[in-house]
mmCIF file of C-alpha atoms in Angstrom:
data_model
loop_
_atom_site.group_PDB
_atom_site.id
_atom_site.type_symbol
_atom_site.label_atom_id
_atom_site.label_comp_id
_atom_site.label_asym_id
_atom_site.label_seq_id
_atom_site.Cartn_x
_atom_site.Cartn_y
_atom_site.Cartn_z
ATOM 1 C CA UNK A 1 170.747 3.270 157.551
ATOM 2 C CA UNK A 2 173.337 4.930 159.782
ATOM 3 C CA UNK A 3 175.944 2.361 158.726
ATOM 4 C CA UNK A 4 175.242 3.032 155.047
ATOM 5 C CA UNK A 5 175.500 6.801 155.518
ATOM 6 C CA UNK A 6 178.725 6.398 157.491
ATOM 7 C CA UNK A 7 180.282 4.254 154.756
ATOM 8 C CA UNK A 8 179.467 6.696 151.954
ATOM 9 C CA UNK A 9 180.068 9.787 154.034
ATOM 10 C CA UNK A 10 177.398 12.289 155.135
ATOM 11 C CA UNK A 11 178.881 15.049 152.993
ATOM 12 C CA UNK A 12 178.834 12.978 149.795
ATOM 13 C CA UNK A 13 175.264 11.857 150.438
ATOM 14 C CA UNK A 14 174.184 15.414 151.234
ATOM 15 C CA UNK A 15 175.760 16.635 148.013
ATOM 16 C CA UNK A 16 174.042 13.840 146.063
ATOM 17 C CA UNK A 17 170.608 14.643 147.487
ATOM 18 C CA UNK A 18 171.140 18.406 147.237
ATOM 19 C CA UNK A 19 171.052 18.191 143.444
ATOM 20 C CA UNK A 20 167.873 16.114 143.194
ATOM 21 C CA UNK A 21 165.939 16.886 140.019
ATOM 22 C CA UNK A 22 162.308 17.615 141.032
ATOM 23 C CA UNK A 23 161.002 16.728 137.561
ATOM 24 C CA UNK A 24 162.447 13.207 137.583
ATOM 25 C CA UNK A 25 161.301 12.751 141.174
ATOM 26 C CA UNK A 26 157.721 13.697 140.242
ATOM 27 C CA UNK A 27 157.780 11.259 137.326
ATOM 28 C CA UNK A 28 158.982 8.559 139.731
ATOM 29 C CA UNK A 29 156.088 9.431 142.026
ATOM 30 C CA UNK A 30 153.570 9.019 139.201
ATOM 31 C CA UNK A 31 155.029 5.677 138.079
ATOM 32 C CA UNK A 32 155.011 4.435 141.682
ATOM 33 C CA UNK A 33 151.331 5.363 141.980
ATOM 34 C CA UNK A 34 150.589 3.429 138.787
ATOM 35 C CA UNK A 35 152.480 0.404 140.118
ATOM 36 C CA UNK A 36 150.413 0.605 143.298
ATOM 37 C CA UNK A 37 147.189 0.482 141.276
ATOM 38 C CA UNK A 38 148.403 -2.493 139.226
ATOM 39 C CA UNK A 39 149.355 -4.179 142.516
ATOM 40 C CA UNK A 40 145.746 -3.811 143.625
ATOM 41 C CA UNK A 41 144.620 -5.592 140.455
ATOM 42 C CA UNK A 42 147.123 -8.383 141.165
ATOM 43 C CA UNK A 43 145.814 -8.823 144.696
ATOM 44 C CA UNK A 44 142.238 -8.829 143.410
ATOM 45 C CA UNK A 45 143.098 -11.487 140.810
ATOM 46 C CA UNK A 46 144.659 -13.720 143.480
ATOM 47 C CA UNK A 47 141.666 -13.260 145.788
ATOM 48 C CA UNK A 48 139.281 -14.222 142.989
ATOM 49 C CA UNK A 49 141.302 -17.387 142.323
ATOM 50 C CA UNK A 50 140.441 -18.493 145.855
ATOM 51 C CA UNK A 51 136.791 -17.571 145.395
ATOM 52 C CA UNK A 52 136.809 -14.663 147.838
ATOM 53 C CA UNK A 53 134.423 -11.733 147.770
ATOM 54 C CA UNK A 54 136.211 -8.661 146.475
ATOM 55 C CA UNK A 55 135.528 -5.056 145.520
ATOM 56 C CA UNK A 56 138.196 -3.229 143.560
ATOM 57 C CA UNK A 57 137.500 0.066 145.313
ATOM 58 C CA UNK A 58 137.721 -1.527 148.761
ATOM 59 C CA UNK A 59 140.943 -3.337 147.926
ATOM 60 C CA UNK A 60 142.465 -0.159 146.496
ATOM 61 C CA UNK A 61 141.655 1.689 149.716
ATOM 62 C CA UNK A 62 143.042 -1.162 151.815
ATOM 63 C CA UNK A 63 146.235 -1.249 149.742
ATOM 64 C CA UNK A 64 146.755 2.502 150.052
ATOM 65 C CA UNK A 65 146.141 2.413 153.797
ATOM 66 C CA UNK A 66 148.513 -0.532 154.050
ATOM 67 C CA UNK A 67 151.222 1.647 152.520
ATOM 68 C CA UNK A 68 150.463 4.299 155.134
ATOM 69 C CA UNK A 69 150.950 1.776 157.927
ATOM 70 C CA UNK A 70 154.127 0.481 156.280
ATOM 71 C CA UNK A 71 155.790 3.905 156.273
ATOM 72 C CA UNK A 72 154.562 5.067 159.686
ATOM 73 C CA UNK A 73 155.157 1.954 161.792
ATOM 74 C CA UNK A 74 158.277 -0.179 162.276
ATOM 75 C CA UNK A 75 158.376 -3.651 160.795
ATOM 76 C CA UNK A 76 158.422 -2.697 157.100
ATOM 77 C CA UNK A 77 155.539 -4.490 155.345
ATOM 78 C CA UNK A 78 154.181 -6.516 158.281
ATOM 79 C CA UNK A 79 151.735 -3.908 159.565
ATOM 80 C CA UNK A 80 150.357 -3.019 156.153
ATOM 81 C CA UNK A 81 149.951 -6.661 155.146
ATOM 82 C CA UNK A 82 148.116 -7.410 158.392
ATOM 83 C CA UNK A 83 145.776 -4.484 157.755
ATOM 84 C CA UNK A 84 145.080 -5.679 154.213
ATOM 85 C CA UNK A 85 144.223 -9.142 155.537
ATOM 86 C CA UNK A 86 141.740 -7.683 157.999
ATOM 87 C CA UNK A 87 140.213 -5.439 155.337
ATOM 88 C CA UNK A 88 139.684 -8.415 153.023
ATOM 89 C CA UNK A 89 138.172 -10.376 155.888
ATOM 90 C CA UNK A 90 135.797 -7.461 156.401
ATOM 91 C CA UNK A 91 134.298 -8.189 152.999
ATOM 92 C CA UNK A 92 132.959 -11.443 154.417
ATOM 93 C CA UNK A 93 135.947 -13.725 153.804
ATOM 94 C CA UNK A 94 137.817 -16.120 156.128
ATOM 95 C CA UNK A 95 140.790 -14.444 157.787
ATOM 96 C CA UNK A 96 143.182 -17.306 157.045
ATOM 97 C CA UNK A 97 142.523 -17.343 153.305
ATOM 98 C CA UNK A 98 142.526 -13.536 153.241
ATOM 99 C CA UNK A 99 145.983 -13.514 154.816
ATOM 100 C CA UNK A 100 147.071 -16.193 152.341
ATOM 101 C CA UNK A 101 146.150 -13.971 149.382
ATOM 102 C CA UNK A 102 148.195 -11.117 150.856
ATOM 103 C CA UNK A 103 151.164 -13.436 151.388
ATOM 104 C CA UNK A 104 150.932 -14.809 147.849
ATOM 105 C CA UNK A 105 150.584 -11.271 146.510
ATOM 106 C CA UNK A 106 153.826 -10.354 148.270
ATOM 107 C CA UNK A 107 155.736 -13.530 147.394
ATOM 108 C CA UNK A 108 154.693 -13.606 143.739
ATOM 109 C CA UNK A 109 156.020 -10.092 143.291
ATOM 110 C CA UNK A 110 159.350 -10.850 144.954
ATOM 111 C CA UNK A 111 159.773 -14.082 142.978
ATOM 112 C CA UNK A 112 159.083 -12.395 139.638
ATOM 113 C CA UNK A 113 161.488 -9.637 140.658
ATOM 114 C CA UNK A 114 164.236 -12.204 141.257
ATOM 115 C CA UNK A 115 163.545 -13.757 137.838
ATOM 116 C CA UNK A 116 163.757 -10.362 136.146
ATOM 117 C CA UNK A 117 167.001 -9.457 137.912
ATOM 118 C CA UNK A 118 168.503 -12.850 137.079
ATOM 119 C CA UNK A 119 167.634 -12.652 133.381
ATOM 120 C CA UNK A 120 168.750 -9.035 133.152
ATOM 121 C CA UNK A 121 171.978 -9.789 134.985
ATOM 122 C CA UNK A 122 172.753 -12.684 132.664
ATOM 123 C CA UNK A 123 172.092 -10.481 129.644
ATOM 124 C CA UNK A 124 174.377 -7.768 131.004
ATOM 125 C CA UNK A 125 177.095 -10.296 131.786
ATOM 126 C CA UNK A 126 177.032 -11.484 128.187
ATOM 127 C CA UNK A 127 176.620 -8.097 126.515
ATOM 128 C CA UNK A 128 178.868 -5.967 128.722
ATOM 129 C CA UNK A 129 182.133 -6.312 130.575
ATOM 130 C CA UNK A 130 180.994 -5.339 134.060
ATOM 131 C CA UNK A 131 184.108 -6.532 135.840
ATOM 132 C CA UNK A 132 186.003 -3.290 135.309
ATOM 133 C CA UNK A 133 183.222 -1.290 136.896
ATOM 134 C CA UNK A 134 182.783 -3.416 140.009
ATOM 135 C CA UNK A 135 184.028 -1.716 143.149
ATOM 136 C CA UNK A 136 184.716 -4.535 145.598
ATOM 137 C CA UNK A 137 185.455 -2.121 148.423
ATOM 138 C CA UNK A 138 181.761 -1.225 148.489
ATOM 139 C CA UNK A 139 180.971 -4.812 149.432
ATOM 140 C CA UNK A 140 183.132 -4.856 152.553
ATOM 141 C CA UNK A 141 180.104 -3.959 154.673
ATOM 142 C CA UNK A 142 178.226 -7.150 153.866
ATOM 143 C CA UNK A 143 181.106 -9.414 152.797
ATOM 144 C CA UNK A 144 183.998 -8.491 155.089
ATOM 145 C CA UNK A 145 185.772 -11.824 154.731
ATOM 146 C CA UNK A 146 184.831 -12.944 151.250
ATOM 147 C CA UNK A 147 185.177 -9.662 149.379
ATOM 148 C CA UNK A 148 188.934 -9.671 149.682
ATOM 149 C CA UNK A 149 189.248 -13.174 148.236
ATOM 150 C CA UNK A 150 186.770 -12.843 145.344
ATOM 151 C CA UNK A 151 187.494 -10.997 142.132
ATOM 152 C CA UNK A 152 184.908 -8.954 140.273
ATOM 153 C CA UNK A 153 183.742 -11.770 138.029
ATOM 154 C CA UNK A 154 183.327 -14.203 140.919
ATOM 155 C CA UNK A 155 181.319 -11.697 142.942
ATOM 156 C CA UNK A 156 178.940 -11.001 140.081
ATOM 157 C CA UNK A 157 178.412 -14.671 139.253
ATOM 158 C CA UNK A 158 177.932 -15.489 142.939
ATOM 159 C CA UNK A 159 175.179 -12.869 142.992
ATOM 160 C CA UNK A 160 173.513 -14.405 139.931
ATOM 161 C CA UNK A 161 173.844 -17.857 141.487
ATOM 162 C CA UNK A 162 172.007 -16.674 144.583
ATOM 163 C CA UNK A 163 169.212 -15.286 142.434
ATOM 164 C CA UNK A 164 168.993 -18.599 140.567
ATOM 165 C CA UNK A 165 168.534 -20.465 143.849
ATOM 166 C CA UNK A 166 165.716 -18.136 144.875
ATOM 167 C CA UNK A 167 164.044 -18.546 141.494
ATOM 168 C CA UNK A 168 164.160 -22.342 141.892
ATOM 169 C CA UNK A 169 162.240 -22.364 145.187
ATOM 170 C CA UNK A 170 158.785 -23.033 143.618
ATOM 171 C CA UNK A 171 160.133 -26.279 142.131
ATOM 172 C CA UNK A 172 161.693 -27.607 145.329
ATOM 173 C CA UNK A 173 159.912 -30.717 146.724
ATOM 174 C CA UNK A 174 158.649 -28.940 149.814
ATOM 175 C CA UNK A 175 155.426 -30.084 151.459
ATOM 176 C CA UNK A 176 153.966 -28.988 154.764
ATOM 177 C CA UNK A 177 153.169 -31.965 156.994
ATOM 178 C CA UNK A 178 150.321 -31.877 159.451
ATOM 179 C CA UNK A 179 151.224 -32.289 163.071
ATOM 180 C CA UNK A 180 148.903 -33.446 165.823
ATOM 181 C CA UNK A 181 145.591 -34.727 164.524
ATOM 182 C CA UNK A 182 142.717 -32.374 165.139
ATOM 183 C CA UNK A 183 140.679 -35.207 166.660
ATOM 184 C CA UNK A 184 143.125 -35.792 169.507
ATOM 185 C CA UNK A 185 141.559 -35.118 172.889
ATOM 186 C CA UNK A 186 142.757 -31.845 174.351
ATOM 187 C CA UNK A 187 143.343 -33.381 177.756
ATOM 188 C CA UNK A 188 146.106 -35.547 176.256
ATOM 189 C CA UNK A 189 148.000 -32.553 174.973
ATOM 190 C CA UNK A 190 149.278 -29.580 176.919
ATOM 191 C CA UNK A 191 147.442 -26.364 175.984
ATOM 192 C CA UNK A 192 150.489 -24.692 174.448
ATOM 193 C CA UNK A 193 151.360 -27.779 172.412
ATOM 194 C CA UNK A 194 147.738 -28.199 171.368
ATOM 195 C CA UNK A 195 147.525 -24.586 170.222
ATOM 196 C CA UNK A 196 150.764 -24.922 168.291
ATOM 197 C CA UNK A 197 149.550 -28.116 166.645
ATOM 198 C CA UNK A 198 146.243 -26.547 165.615
ATOM 199 C CA UNK A 199 148.046 -23.495 164.271
ATOM 200 C CA UNK A 200 150.469 -25.650 162.268
ATOM 201 C CA UNK A 201 147.637 -27.787 160.915
ATOM 202 C CA UNK A 202 145.926 -24.625 159.696
ATOM 203 C CA UNK A 203 149.135 -23.487 158.010
ATOM 204 C CA UNK A 204 149.365 -26.865 156.272
ATOM 205 C CA UNK A 205 145.766 -26.552 155.085
ATOM 206 C CA UNK A 206 146.464 -23.122 153.602
ATOM 207 C CA UNK A 207 149.648 -24.437 151.984
ATOM 208 C CA UNK A 208 147.713 -27.275 150.352
ATOM 209 C CA UNK A 209 145.072 -24.793 149.233
ATOM 210 C CA UNK A 210 147.725 -22.648 147.549
ATOM 211 C CA UNK A 211 149.335 -25.677 145.877
ATOM 212 C CA UNK A 212 145.945 -26.741 144.522
ATOM 213 C CA UNK A 213 145.640 -23.347 142.796
ATOM 214 C CA UNK A 214 149.166 -23.398 141.365
ATOM 215 C CA UNK A 215 148.039 -23.302 137.726
ATOM 216 C CA UNK A 216 145.731 -20.255 137.946
ATOM 217 C CA UNK A 217 148.245 -18.505 140.205
ATOM 218 C CA UNK A 218 150.895 -19.095 137.557
ATOM 219 C CA UNK A 219 148.666 -17.567 134.907
ATOM 220 C CA UNK A 220 148.340 -14.431 137.032
ATOM 221 C CA UNK A 221 152.100 -13.832 137.170
ATOM 222 C CA UNK A 222 151.967 -11.482 134.188
ATOM 223 C CA UNK A 223 150.439 -8.887 136.515
ATOM 224 C CA UNK A 224 153.397 -9.280 138.884
ATOM 225 C CA UNK A 225 155.695 -8.882 135.893
ATOM 226 C CA UNK A 226 154.109 -5.524 135.100
ATOM 227 C CA UNK A 227 154.251 -4.436 138.749
ATOM 228 C CA UNK A 228 157.948 -5.227 139.092
ATOM 229 C CA UNK A 229 158.869 -3.532 135.826
ATOM 230 C CA UNK A 230 157.111 -0.412 137.104
ATOM 231 C CA UNK A 231 158.861 -0.658 140.489
ATOM 232 C CA UNK A 232 162.278 -1.010 138.856
ATOM 233 C CA UNK A 233 161.378 1.874 136.565
ATOM 234 C CA UNK A 234 160.595 3.955 139.658
ATOM 235 C CA UNK A 235 163.984 3.108 141.154
ATOM 236 C CA UNK A 236 165.699 3.986 137.868
ATOM 237 C CA UNK A 237 163.889 7.338 137.803
ATOM 238 C CA UNK A 238 165.142 7.920 141.349
ATOM 239 C CA UNK A 239 168.662 7.279 140.040
ATOM 240 C CA UNK A 240 168.111 9.942 137.380
ATOM 241 C CA UNK A 241 166.590 12.279 139.972
ATOM 242 C CA UNK A 242 169.737 11.895 142.071
ATOM 243 C CA UNK A 243 171.823 13.005 139.099
ATOM 244 C CA UNK A 244 173.097 9.558 138.197
ATOM 245 C CA UNK A 245 173.728 8.193 134.740
ATOM 246 C CA UNK A 246 172.608 4.594 134.428
ATOM 247 C CA UNK A 247 170.688 2.381 132.065
ATOM 248 C CA UNK A 248 167.346 0.959 133.103
ATOM 249 C CA UNK A 249 168.660 -2.586 132.679
ATOM 250 C CA UNK A 250 171.509 -1.949 135.102
ATOM 251 C CA UNK A 251 169.023 -0.949 137.776
ATOM 252 C CA UNK A 252 166.700 -3.843 136.951
ATOM 253 C CA UNK A 253 169.595 -6.283 137.381
ATOM 254 C CA UNK A 254 170.097 -5.269 141.032
ATOM 255 C CA UNK A 255 166.507 -4.349 141.914
ATOM 256 C CA UNK A 256 165.739 -7.745 143.479
ATOM 257 C CA UNK A 257 168.026 -7.552 146.541
ATOM 258 C CA UNK A 258 167.156 -3.888 147.067
ATOM 259 C CA UNK A 259 163.393 -4.474 147.149
ATOM 260 C CA UNK A 260 163.631 -7.752 149.065
ATOM 261 C CA UNK A 261 165.631 -5.952 151.756
ATOM 262 C CA UNK A 262 162.981 -3.229 151.889
ATOM 263 C CA UNK A 263 160.297 -5.847 152.561
ATOM 264 C CA UNK A 264 162.131 -7.452 155.478
ATOM 265 C CA UNK A 265 160.665 -6.671 158.929
ATOM 266 C CA UNK A 266 163.982 -5.300 160.206
ATOM 267 C CA UNK A 267 163.594 -1.677 159.209
ATOM 268 C CA UNK A 268 161.386 1.360 159.668
ATOM 269 C CA UNK A 269 159.322 2.076 156.575
ATOM 270 C CA UNK A 270 161.824 0.063 154.541
ATOM 271 C CA UNK A 271 164.633 2.502 155.359
ATOM 272 C CA UNK A 272 167.866 0.984 156.572
ATOM 273 C CA UNK A 273 168.131 -2.513 155.147
ATOM 274 C CA UNK A 274 167.172 -1.320 151.665
ATOM 275 C CA UNK A 275 169.841 1.393 151.630
ATOM 276 C CA UNK A 276 172.513 -0.913 153.006
ATOM 277 C CA UNK A 277 171.834 -3.515 150.319
ATOM 278 C CA UNK A 278 171.677 -0.861 147.580
ATOM 279 C CA UNK A 279 175.074 0.328 148.742
ATOM 280 C CA UNK A 280 176.484 -3.123 148.001
ATOM 281 C CA UNK A 281 174.340 -4.040 144.979
ATOM 282 C CA UNK A 282 174.817 -1.031 142.713
ATOM 283 C CA UNK A 283 178.596 -1.554 142.309
ATOM 284 C CA UNK A 284 177.818 -5.038 140.950
ATOM 285 C CA UNK A 285 176.730 -3.375 137.699
ATOM 286 C CA UNK A 286 179.333 -0.623 137.686
ATOM 287 C CA UNK A 287 177.300 2.070 139.443
ATOM 288 C CA UNK A 288 178.665 4.141 142.359
ATOM 289 C CA UNK A 289 177.730 3.003 145.839
ATOM 290 C CA UNK A 290 176.705 6.503 146.927
ATOM 291 C CA UNK A 291 174.336 6.689 143.947
ATOM 292 C CA UNK A 292 172.697 3.459 145.096
ATOM 293 C CA UNK A 293 172.238 4.866 148.580
ATOM 294 C CA UNK A 294 170.781 8.144 147.296
ATOM 295 C CA UNK A 295 168.437 6.437 144.819
ATOM 296 C CA UNK A 296 167.226 3.993 147.461
ATOM 297 C CA UNK A 297 166.570 6.833 149.891
ATOM 298 C CA UNK A 298 164.602 8.706 147.213
ATOM 299 C CA UNK A 299 162.598 5.556 146.497
ATOM 300 C CA UNK A 300 161.761 5.402 150.192
ATOM 301 C CA UNK A 301 160.674 9.041 150.127
ATOM 302 C CA UNK A 302 158.376 8.245 147.176
ATOM 303 C CA UNK A 303 156.759 5.507 149.270
ATOM 304 C CA UNK A 304 156.409 7.893 152.211
ATOM 305 C CA UNK A 305 154.686 10.501 150.035
ATOM 306 C CA UNK A 306 152.207 7.933 148.709
ATOM 307 C CA UNK A 307 151.639 6.549 152.187
ATOM 308 C CA UNK A 308 150.997 9.962 153.713
ATOM 309 C CA UNK A 309 148.676 10.833 150.828
ATOM 310 C CA UNK A 310 146.431 7.946 151.893
ATOM 311 C CA UNK A 311 146.616 8.771 155.610
ATOM 312 C CA UNK A 312 143.539 11.068 155.649
ATOM 313 C CA UNK A 313 141.384 8.113 154.572
ATOM 314 C CA UNK A 314 141.760 6.694 158.084
ATOM 315 C CA UNK A 315 139.791 9.663 159.395
ATOM 316 C CA UNK A 316 136.851 8.496 157.287
ATOM 317 C CA UNK A 317 137.109 4.725 157.569
ATOM 318 C CA UNK A 318 138.827 4.303 160.917
ATOM 319 C CA UNK A 319 139.094 0.595 161.610
ATOM 320 C CA UNK A 320 135.795 -0.311 160.030
ATOM 321 C CA UNK A 321 135.658 -3.287 157.700
ATOM 322 C CA UNK A 322 136.587 -2.614 154.105
ATOM 323 C CA UNK A 323 133.146 -3.437 152.773
ATOM 324 C CA UNK A 324 131.639 -0.509 154.649
ATOM 325 C CA UNK A 325 134.516 1.774 153.721
ATOM 326 C CA UNK A 326 134.197 0.855 150.079
ATOM 327 C CA UNK A 327 130.496 1.693 149.708
#
């Protein structure tokens, strides 16, 4: 975050945030809340695919509290996702499968987001001449060696190529292989190796379980599509709140790297990595780098507001299982 602010300049960022439009920010807050509710429905749909016991009210509470943990603790989404897994287990479900539904909920959203950004980027590349608006100097932070040797068109198509590779991951011939057989006597294997083998075998079992449900999981992707459209809409509204002038499709085209960076466990509440990537991504579609930084920071503030709004619920539920909290 400090590197992004230094690159733009504290004065420019302060001026950008000083003129924030409260009306657009409030609209962004409402849309973000709606996207959170639709995300709950997506998680519930995935849990039902695996035959887990679910209650919409309990999952909604767990999701909201997960956002609170995400914005208050370091590690981005790790803490909130762990809490959601435990809450779902509290409804009488196995912890491993509960954690699998949370992981698939997260990954399905990010994959659909990459697809949307790829398709939008391709459409913009065909419909508009974005090369004139690309500011390669904004990419020096993340591409210090390559930025000088790539022209605008090459940079944009390299970005779309990276998205295409990410979108192709579900079709790669990847299969988890079991390690040490569970029937092997423990005295023949060192404890640490035995624990690692059992853990890996469990991961392989969950992987096979997810692959077996590929068809119904695919049919549930329309919910992720709605979630990601709402998330990109929230980011676009943050652009408008920061005083920027941009089309929704421009923001959608670069939303994938921004949100993926925010989900990485290398930041505090998503701040830092998300802003640094936004600083580099926005110029890809002809938008100023400082606008990307300001909009990303506002998006983070929206998440903080929603997370803090759910914080009082911990006083009521504490760490009790979600089934008790949801009654």
